[in-house]
Coordinates of C-alpha atoms (C1' of nucleotides) in Angstrom, one line a residue:
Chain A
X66 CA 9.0 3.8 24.7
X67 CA 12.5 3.5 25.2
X68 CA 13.6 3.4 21.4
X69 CA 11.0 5.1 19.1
X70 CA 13.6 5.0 16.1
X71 CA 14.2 1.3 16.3
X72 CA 10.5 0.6 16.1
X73 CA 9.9 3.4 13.6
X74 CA 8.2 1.9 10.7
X75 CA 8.9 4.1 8.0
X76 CA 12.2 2.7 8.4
X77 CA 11.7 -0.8 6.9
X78 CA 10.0 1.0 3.9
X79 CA 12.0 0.1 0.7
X80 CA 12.2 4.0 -0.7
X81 CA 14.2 4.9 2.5
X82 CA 17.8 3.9 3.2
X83 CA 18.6 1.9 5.7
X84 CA 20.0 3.0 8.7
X85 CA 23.4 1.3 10.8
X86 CA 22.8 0.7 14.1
X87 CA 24.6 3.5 15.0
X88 CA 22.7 5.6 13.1
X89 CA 19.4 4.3 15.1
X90 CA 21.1 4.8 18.1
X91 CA 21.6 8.1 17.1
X92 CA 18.9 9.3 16.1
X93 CA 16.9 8.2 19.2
X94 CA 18.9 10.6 21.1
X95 CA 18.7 13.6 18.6
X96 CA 14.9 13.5 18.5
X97 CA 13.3 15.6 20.2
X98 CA 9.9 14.2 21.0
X99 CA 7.1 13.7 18.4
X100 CA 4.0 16.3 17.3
X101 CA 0.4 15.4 17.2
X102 CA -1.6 17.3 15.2
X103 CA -5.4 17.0 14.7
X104 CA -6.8 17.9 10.7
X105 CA -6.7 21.6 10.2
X106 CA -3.8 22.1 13.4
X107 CA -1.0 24.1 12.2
X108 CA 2.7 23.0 12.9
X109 CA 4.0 26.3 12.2
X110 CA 2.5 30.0 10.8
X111 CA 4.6 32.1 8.4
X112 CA 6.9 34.6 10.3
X113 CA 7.0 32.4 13.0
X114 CA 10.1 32.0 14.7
X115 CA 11.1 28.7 14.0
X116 CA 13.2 26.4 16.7
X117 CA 12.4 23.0 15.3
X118 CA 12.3 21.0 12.4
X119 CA 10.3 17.5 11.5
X120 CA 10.0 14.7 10.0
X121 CA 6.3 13.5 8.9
X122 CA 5.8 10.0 10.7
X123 CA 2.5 9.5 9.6
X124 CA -0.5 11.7 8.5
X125 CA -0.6 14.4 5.3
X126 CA -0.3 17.9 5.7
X127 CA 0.9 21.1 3.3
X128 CA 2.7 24.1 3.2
X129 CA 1.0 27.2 1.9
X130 CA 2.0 30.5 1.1
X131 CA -0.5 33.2 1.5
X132 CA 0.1 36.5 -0.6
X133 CA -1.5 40.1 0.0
X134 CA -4.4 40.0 -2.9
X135 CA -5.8 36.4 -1.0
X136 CA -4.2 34.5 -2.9
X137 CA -3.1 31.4 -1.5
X138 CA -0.4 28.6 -3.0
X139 CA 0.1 25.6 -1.5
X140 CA 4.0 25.1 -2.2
X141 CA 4.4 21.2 -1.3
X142 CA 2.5 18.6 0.6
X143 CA 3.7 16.9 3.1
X144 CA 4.0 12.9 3.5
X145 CA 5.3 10.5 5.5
X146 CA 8.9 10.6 5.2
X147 CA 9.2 14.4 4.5
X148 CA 11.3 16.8 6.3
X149 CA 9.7 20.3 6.9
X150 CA 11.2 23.3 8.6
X151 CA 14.5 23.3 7.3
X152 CA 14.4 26.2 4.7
X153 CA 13.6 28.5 8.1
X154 CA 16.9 27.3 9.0
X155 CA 18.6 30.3 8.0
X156 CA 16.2 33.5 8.1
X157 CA 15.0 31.9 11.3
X158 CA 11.8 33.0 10.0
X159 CA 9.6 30.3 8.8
X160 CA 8.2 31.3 4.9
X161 CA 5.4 29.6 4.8
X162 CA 2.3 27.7 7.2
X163 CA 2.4 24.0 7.8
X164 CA -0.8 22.4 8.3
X165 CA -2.3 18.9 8.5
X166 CA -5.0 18.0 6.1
X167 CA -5.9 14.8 8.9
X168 CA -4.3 13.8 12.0
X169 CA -0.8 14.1 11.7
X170 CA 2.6 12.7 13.7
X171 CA 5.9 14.2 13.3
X172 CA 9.1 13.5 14.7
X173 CA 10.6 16.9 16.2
X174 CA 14.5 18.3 15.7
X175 CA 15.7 20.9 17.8
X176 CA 17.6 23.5 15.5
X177 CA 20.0 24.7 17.9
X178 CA 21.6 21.1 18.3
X179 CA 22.1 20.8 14.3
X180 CA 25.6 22.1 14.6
X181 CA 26.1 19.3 17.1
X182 CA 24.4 16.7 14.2
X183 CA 26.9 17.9 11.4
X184 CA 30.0 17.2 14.1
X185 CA 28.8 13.8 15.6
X186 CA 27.5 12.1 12.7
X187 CA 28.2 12.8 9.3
X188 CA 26.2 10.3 7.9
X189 CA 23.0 11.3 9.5
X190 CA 24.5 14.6 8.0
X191 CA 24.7 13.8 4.8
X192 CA 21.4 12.3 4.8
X193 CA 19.6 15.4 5.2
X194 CA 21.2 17.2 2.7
X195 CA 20.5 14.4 0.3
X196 CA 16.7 14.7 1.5
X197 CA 17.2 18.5 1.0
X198 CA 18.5 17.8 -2.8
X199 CA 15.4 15.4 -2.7
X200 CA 12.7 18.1 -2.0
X201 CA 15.1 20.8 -4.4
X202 CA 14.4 18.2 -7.2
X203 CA 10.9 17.9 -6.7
X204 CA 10.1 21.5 -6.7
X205 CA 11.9 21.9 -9.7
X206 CA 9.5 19.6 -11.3
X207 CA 6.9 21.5 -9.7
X208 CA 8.1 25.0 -12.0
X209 CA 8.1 23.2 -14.6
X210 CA 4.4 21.9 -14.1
X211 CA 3.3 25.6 -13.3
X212 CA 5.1 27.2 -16.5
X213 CA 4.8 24.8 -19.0
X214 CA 1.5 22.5 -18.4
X215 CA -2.3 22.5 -19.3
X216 CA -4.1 22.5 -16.7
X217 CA -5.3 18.9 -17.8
X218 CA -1.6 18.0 -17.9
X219 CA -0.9 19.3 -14.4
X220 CA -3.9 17.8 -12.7
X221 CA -2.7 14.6 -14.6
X222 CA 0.9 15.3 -13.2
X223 CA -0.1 16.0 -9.4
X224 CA -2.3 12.8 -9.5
X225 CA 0.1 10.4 -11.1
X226 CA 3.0 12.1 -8.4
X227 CA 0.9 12.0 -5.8
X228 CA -0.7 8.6 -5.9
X229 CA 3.0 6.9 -6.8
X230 CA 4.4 8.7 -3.7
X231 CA 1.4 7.7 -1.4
X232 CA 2.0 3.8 -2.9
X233 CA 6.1 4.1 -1.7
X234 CA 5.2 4.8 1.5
X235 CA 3.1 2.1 1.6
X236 CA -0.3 3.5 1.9
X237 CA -1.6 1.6 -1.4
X238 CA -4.7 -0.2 -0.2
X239 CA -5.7 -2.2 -3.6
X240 CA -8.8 0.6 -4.0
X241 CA -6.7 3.5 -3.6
X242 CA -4.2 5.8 -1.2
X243 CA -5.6 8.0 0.8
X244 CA -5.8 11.7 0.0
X245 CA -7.6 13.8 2.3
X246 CA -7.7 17.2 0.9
X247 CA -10.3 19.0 -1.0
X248 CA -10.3 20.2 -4.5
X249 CA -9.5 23.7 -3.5
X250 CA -6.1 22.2 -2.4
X251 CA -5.0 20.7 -5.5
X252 CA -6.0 24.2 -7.2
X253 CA -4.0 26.0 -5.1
X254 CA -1.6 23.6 -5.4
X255 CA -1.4 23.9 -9.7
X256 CA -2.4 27.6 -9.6
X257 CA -5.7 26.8 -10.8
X258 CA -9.3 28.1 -9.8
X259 CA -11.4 25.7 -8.4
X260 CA -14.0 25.4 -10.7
X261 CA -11.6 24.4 -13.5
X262 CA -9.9 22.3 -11.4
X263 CA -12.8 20.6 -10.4
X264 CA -13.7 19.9 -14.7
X265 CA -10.6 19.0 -15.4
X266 CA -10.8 16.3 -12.6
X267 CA -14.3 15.8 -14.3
X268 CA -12.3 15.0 -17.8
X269 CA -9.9 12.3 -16.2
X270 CA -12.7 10.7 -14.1
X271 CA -12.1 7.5 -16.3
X272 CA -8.1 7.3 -15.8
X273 CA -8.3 8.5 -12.2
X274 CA -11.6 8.8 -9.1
X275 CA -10.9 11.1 -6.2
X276 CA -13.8 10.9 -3.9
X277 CA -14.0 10.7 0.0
X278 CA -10.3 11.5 0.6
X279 CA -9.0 8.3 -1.4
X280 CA -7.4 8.4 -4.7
X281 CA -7.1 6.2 -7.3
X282 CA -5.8 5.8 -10.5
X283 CA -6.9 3.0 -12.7
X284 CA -5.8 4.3 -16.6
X285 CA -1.8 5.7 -15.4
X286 CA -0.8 5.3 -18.8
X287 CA -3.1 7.9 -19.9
X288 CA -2.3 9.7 -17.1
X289 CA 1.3 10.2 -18.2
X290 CA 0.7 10.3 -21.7
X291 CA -1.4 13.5 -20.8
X292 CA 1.2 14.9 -17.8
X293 CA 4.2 14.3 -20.5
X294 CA 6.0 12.0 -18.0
X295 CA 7.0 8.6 -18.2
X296 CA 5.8 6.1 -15.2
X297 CA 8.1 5.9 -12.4
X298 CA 8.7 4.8 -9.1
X299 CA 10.3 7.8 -6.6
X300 CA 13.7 7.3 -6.2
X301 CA 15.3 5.4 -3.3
X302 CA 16.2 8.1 -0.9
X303 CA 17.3 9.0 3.3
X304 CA 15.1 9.2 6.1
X305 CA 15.7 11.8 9.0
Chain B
X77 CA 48.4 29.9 -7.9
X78 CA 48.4 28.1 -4.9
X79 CA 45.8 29.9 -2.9
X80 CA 42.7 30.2 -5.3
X81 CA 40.5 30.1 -2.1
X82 CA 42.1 32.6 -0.1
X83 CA 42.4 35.3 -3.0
X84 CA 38.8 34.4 -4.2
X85 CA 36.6 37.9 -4.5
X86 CA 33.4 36.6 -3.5
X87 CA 34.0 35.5 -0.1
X88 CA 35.0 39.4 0.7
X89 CA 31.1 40.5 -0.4
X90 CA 28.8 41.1 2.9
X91 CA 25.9 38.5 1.2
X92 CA 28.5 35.5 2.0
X93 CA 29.2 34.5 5.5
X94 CA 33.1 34.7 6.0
X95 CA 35.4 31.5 6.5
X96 CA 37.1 30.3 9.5
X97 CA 41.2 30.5 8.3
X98 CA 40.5 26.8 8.7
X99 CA 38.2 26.7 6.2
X100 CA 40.0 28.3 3.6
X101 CA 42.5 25.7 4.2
X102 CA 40.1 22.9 3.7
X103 CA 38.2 24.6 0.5
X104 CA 41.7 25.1 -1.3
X105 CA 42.4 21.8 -1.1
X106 CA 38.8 19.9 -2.0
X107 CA 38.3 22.0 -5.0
X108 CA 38.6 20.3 -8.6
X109 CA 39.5 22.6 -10.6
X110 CA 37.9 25.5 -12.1
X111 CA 35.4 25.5 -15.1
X112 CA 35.9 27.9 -18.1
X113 CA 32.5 28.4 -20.1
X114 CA 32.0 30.3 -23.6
X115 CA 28.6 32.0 -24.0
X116 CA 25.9 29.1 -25.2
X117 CA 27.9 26.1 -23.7
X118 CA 26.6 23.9 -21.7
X119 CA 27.8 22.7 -17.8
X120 CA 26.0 19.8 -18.0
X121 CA 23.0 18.1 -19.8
X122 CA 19.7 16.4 -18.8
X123 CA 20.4 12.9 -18.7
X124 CA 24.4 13.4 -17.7
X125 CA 25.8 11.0 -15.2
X126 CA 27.2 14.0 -12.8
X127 CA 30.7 13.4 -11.1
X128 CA 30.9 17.0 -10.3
X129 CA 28.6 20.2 -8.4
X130 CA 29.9 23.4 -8.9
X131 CA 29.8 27.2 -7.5
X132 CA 29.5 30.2 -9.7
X133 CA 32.3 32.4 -9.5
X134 CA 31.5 34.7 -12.3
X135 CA 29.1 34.8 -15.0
X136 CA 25.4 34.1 -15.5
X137 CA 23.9 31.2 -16.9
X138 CA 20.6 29.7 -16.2
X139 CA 19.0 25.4 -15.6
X140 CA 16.7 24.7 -18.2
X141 CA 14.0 21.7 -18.7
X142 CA 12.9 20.5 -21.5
X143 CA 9.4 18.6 -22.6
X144 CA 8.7 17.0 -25.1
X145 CA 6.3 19.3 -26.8
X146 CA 8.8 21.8 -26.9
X147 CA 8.3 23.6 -24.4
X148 CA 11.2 25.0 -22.4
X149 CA 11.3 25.9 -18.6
X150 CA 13.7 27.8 -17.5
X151 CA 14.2 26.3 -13.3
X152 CA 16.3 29.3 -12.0
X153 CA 19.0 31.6 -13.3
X154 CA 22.9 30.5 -12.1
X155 CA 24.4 33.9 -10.4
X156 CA 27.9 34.4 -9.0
X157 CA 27.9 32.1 -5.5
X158 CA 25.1 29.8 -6.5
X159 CA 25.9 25.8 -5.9
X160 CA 24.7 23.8 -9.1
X161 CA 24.4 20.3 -9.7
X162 CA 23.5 19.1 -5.7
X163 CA 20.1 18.0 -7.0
X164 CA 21.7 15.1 -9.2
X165 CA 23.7 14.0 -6.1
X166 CA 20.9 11.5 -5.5
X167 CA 20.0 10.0 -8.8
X168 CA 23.8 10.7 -10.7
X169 CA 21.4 12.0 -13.3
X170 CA 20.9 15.5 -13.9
X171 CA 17.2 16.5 -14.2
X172 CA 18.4 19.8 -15.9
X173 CA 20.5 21.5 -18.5
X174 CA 22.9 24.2 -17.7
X175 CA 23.9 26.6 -19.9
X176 CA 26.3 29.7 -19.8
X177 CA 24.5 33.2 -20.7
X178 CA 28.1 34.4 -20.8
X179 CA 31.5 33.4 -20.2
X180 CA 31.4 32.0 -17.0
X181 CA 33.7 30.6 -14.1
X182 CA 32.8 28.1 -11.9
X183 CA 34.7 26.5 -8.7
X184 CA 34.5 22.5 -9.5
X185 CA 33.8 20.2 -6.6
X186 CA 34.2 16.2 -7.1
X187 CA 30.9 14.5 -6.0
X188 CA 33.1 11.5 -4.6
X189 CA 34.6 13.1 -1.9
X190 CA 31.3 14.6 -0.7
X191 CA 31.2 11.9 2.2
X192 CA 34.6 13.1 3.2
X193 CA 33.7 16.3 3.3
X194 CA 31.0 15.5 5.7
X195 CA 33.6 13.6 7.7
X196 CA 36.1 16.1 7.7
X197 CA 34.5 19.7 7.6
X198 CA 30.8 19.9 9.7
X199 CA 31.3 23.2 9.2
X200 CA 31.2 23.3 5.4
X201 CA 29.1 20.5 5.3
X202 CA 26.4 22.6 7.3
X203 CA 27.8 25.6 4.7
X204 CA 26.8 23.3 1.9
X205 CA 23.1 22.3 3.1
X206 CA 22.5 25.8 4.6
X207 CA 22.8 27.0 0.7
X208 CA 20.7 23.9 -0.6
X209 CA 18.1 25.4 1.8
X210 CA 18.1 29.0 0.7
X211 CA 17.8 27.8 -2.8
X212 CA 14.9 25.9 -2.0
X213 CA 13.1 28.7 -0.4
X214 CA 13.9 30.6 -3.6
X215 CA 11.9 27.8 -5.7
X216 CA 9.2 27.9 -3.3
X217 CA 8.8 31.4 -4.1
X218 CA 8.7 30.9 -7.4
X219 CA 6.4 28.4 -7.4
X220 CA 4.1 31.1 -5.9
X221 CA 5.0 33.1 -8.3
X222 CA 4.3 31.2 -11.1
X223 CA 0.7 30.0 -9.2
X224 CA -0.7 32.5 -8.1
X225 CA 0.7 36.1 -9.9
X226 CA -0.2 37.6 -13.4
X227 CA 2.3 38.4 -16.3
X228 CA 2.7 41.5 -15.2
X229 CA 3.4 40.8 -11.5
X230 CA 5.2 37.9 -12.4
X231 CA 8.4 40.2 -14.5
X232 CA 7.6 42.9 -12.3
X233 CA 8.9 40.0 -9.2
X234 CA 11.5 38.5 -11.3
X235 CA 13.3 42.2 -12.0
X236 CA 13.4 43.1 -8.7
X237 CA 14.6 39.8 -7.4
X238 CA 17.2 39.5 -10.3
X239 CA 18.3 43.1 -9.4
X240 CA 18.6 42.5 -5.8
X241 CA 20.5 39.4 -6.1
X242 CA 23.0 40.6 -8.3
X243 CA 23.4 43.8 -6.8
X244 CA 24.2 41.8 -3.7
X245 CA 27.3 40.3 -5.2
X246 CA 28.7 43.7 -6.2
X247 CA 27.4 43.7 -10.2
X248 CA 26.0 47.1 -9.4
X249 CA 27.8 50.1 -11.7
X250 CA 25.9 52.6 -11.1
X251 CA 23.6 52.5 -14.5
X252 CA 22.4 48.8 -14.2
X253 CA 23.6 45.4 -14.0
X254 CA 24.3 43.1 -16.0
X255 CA 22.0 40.3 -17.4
X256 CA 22.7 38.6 -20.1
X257 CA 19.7 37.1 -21.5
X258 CA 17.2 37.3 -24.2
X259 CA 13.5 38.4 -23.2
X260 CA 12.8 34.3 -24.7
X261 CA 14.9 33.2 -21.5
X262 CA 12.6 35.4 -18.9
X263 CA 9.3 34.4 -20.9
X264 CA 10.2 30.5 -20.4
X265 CA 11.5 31.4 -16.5
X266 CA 8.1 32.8 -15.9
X267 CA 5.9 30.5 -17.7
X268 CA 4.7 33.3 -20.3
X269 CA 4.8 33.6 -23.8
X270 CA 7.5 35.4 -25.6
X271 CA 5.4 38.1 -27.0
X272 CA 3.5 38.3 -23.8
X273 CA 6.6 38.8 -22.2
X274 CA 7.3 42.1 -24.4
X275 CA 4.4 43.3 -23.8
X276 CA 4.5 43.8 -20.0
X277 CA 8.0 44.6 -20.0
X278 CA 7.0 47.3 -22.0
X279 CA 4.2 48.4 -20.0
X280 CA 7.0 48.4 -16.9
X281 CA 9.6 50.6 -19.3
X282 CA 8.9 53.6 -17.0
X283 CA 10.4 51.7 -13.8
X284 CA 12.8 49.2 -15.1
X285 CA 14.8 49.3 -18.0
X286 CA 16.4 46.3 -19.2
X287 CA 18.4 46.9 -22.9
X288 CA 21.8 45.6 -24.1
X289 CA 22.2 43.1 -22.0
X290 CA 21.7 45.8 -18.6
X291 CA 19.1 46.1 -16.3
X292 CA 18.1 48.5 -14.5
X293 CA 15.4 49.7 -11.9
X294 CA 14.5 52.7 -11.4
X295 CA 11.3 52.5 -9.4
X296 CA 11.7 49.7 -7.2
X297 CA 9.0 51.3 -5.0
X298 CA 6.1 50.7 -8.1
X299 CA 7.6 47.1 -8.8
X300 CA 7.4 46.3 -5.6
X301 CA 4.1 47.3 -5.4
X302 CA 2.9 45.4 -8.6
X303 CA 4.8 42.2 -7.5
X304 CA 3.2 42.2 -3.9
X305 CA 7.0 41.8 -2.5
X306 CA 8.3 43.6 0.1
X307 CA 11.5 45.6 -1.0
X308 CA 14.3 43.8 1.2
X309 CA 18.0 42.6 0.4
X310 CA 18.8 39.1 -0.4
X311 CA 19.4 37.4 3.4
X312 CA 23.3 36.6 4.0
X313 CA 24.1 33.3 3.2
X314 CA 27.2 30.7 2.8
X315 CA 29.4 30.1 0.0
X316 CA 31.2 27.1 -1.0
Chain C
dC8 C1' 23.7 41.7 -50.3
dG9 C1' 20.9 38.0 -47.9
dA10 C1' 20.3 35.0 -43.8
dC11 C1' 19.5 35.1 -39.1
dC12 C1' 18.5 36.6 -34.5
dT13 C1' 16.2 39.7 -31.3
dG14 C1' 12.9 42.9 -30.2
dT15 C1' 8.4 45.1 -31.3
dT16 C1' 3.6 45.6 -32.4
dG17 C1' -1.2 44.3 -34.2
dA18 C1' -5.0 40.8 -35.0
dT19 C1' -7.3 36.8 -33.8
dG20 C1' -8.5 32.9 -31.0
dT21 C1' -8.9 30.3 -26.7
dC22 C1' -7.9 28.6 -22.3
dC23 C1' -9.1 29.5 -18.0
dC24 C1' -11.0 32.8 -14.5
dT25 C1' -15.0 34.9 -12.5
dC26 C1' -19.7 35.0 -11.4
dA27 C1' -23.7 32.5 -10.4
dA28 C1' -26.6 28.8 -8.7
dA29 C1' -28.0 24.3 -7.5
dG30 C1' -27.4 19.6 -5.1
dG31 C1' -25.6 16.6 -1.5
dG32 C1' -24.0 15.3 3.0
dG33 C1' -23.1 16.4 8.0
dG34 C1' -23.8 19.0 12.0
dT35 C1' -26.6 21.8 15.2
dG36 C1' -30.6 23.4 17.2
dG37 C1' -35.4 24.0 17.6
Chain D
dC285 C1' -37.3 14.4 13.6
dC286 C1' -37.1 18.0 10.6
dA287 C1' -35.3 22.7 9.6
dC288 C1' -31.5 25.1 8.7
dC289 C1' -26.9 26.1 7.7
dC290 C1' -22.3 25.4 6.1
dC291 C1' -18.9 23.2 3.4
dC292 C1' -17.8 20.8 -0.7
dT293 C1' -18.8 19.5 -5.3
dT294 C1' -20.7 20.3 -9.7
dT295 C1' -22.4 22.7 -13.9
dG296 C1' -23.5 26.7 -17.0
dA297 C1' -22.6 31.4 -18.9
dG298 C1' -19.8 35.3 -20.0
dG299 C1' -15.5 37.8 -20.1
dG300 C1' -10.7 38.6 -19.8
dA301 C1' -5.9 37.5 -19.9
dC302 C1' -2.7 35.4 -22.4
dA303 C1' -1.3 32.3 -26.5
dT304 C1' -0.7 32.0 -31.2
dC305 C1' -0.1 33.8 -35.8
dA306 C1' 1.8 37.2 -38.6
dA307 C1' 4.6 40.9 -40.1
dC308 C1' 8.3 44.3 -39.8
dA309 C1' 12.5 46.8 -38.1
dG310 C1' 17.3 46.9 -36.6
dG311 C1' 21.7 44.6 -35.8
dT312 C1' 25.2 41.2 -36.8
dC313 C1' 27.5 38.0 -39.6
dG314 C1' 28.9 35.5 -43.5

DNA sequence: CGACCTGTTGATGTCCCTCAAAGGGGGTGG
DNA sequence: CCACCCCCTTTGAGGGACATCAACAGGTCG
């Protein structure tokens, strides 16, 4: 196709800024092909030498980090609309492994013409620094969660986050948003052990049902009440 | 003085990538000001509508989070080159509370002529999101750190990180350096209790000693060990 | 001098980890 | 078509790491 951006549909999405037609235009050129990868693919290993960065197009994925003892953390997942790759920017060396919990699509950024992004449009620029801030914010949150909450209140936490992101990108489908991970994922994604993850999702079976990859939430009030948060949408922000 | 930029001391230390005489130029003349701080005052607080990001020049102080049980986490620790306040750039509300651990000095940057700077300097606009990146790397690890490591690992990492970052910007005098804070502040950083926190730091007097307001390591080899890190200087990065 | 803050140490409790085992699909091969 | 295995989920039992409670010492300040 002759203008994948134009007919991206993540675009029209009301949590991403609009693009000028410019901007389109611009983008269409920068891209540098799209990534299809099937569940369990990885888009990157740690220590890899990264060249490229992506946007998710469609599909869920994660970033783990793996430590010497066997440890594993999962450090953020990855939805549509999320840029990945960029914090191996500077060591060139890629911290952590990208992989994709289902089939995945990502739009592909060659690194080397990012200099050539900051000079030609500023905009598109500035949108990926916002997007940046974005993801700084979020794993701020994320410390927060980890050194401060239960773990009934982080379970509650990841499920209210992750089902309201899920909804902005318009995966809601009236019984739930998909989430195709396992339990051993959101454990390693709280810094919890499976088996108490596992009761604690027990606990909140009547505010929240995770079963066969789909999520939903049906008590969110609770929810936050538990997690400490108040209910809110994500905030507006770019797309890359 | 009508050079601040060009006579500024941290742009001389081998951690910061150099300026372009251009760049210098620029920098002198988008800086607002500088930003005087007293021990326990605050940069900016949760909630703040921010106008302004800002760069450490000299001093520590750290971003906290509150919850409404009371509990504190501390996000990261402010050291001399950091950029603060970028993760409010989206929603104009601060997520965070910063506070100086001792008289600080910060370089003051007006959030309003952040699109100009795009415009006008790629170079520094790829300076600024180059340091949003390393930062988020940082939080990634300490995310990890806070999921997957025990207390003891978990001061054992922080002292050895804290060390190597500020040794990196020349704090280094020969029988420590300095660190400001109160053993609360590294108990709420690391998700532990206060006591808890005494304990191990205790346990760890034999290879890091950290009194008066001084830190220092003495058997970086054995933290490394315990903290599962590999011993390795903080990466070069820009300033701003 | 007393009030307060920080650091230190001991005692007690508990949240969560580890170990263990069983049940339910889904896939493969006999 | 059933046997077998593997992965995921689920549940119970026991133990350990860390939180909480409590008390004291030293330093600083009013």
């Amino acid at each position: 196709m002759m203008h994948p951006c134009k007919s991206c549909a993540l675009r029209k999405m009301s949590i991403f800024l609009p693009f000028s037609e410019s901007e389109v235009r611009f983008m269409t050129e920068f891209r540098d092909g799209e990534v299809h990868l099937e569940t369990g693919q990885t888009l990157y290993h740690e220590g890899d030498d990264l060249n490229f960065f992506y946007t998710v197009l469609s599909g869920q994925g994660a970033r783990y980090k793996f430590l010497p003892n066997g440890g594993r953390q999962l450090v953020n997942f990855l939805f549509p609309g999320d840029l990945t790759g960029l914090q191996g920017l500077l060591e060139g060396q890629a911290s952590t492994t990208a992989v994709a919990a289902c089939p995945m699509v990502l739009c592909r950024f060659r690194k080397t013409r990012l200099p050539e992004l900051f000079r030609t449009s500023p905009s598109r620029a500035y949108a990926l620094t916002w997007v940046a801030a974005v993801e700084e914010h979020f794993l701020g949150e994320t410390i927060t969660t980890l050194g401060q909450r239960t773990a009934l209140q982080r379970i509650a936490w990841a499920l209210l986050k992750i089902h309201s992101r899920l909804t902005a990108v318009g995966l809601a489908r009236g019984h739930g948003v998909p989430f195709p991970f396992r339990q051993r994922d959101l454990a390693d994604a709280l810094g919890l052990s499976l088996v108490h993850t596992n009761k604690m999702l027990a606990r909140l079976r009547n505010q929240a049902q995770w079963e066969d990859g789909v999520l939903r939430i049906t008590e969110a009030r609770v929810l936050a009440e538990i997690a400490m948060v108040d209910l809110e949408e994500p905030p507006v922000r770019p797309l890359l």
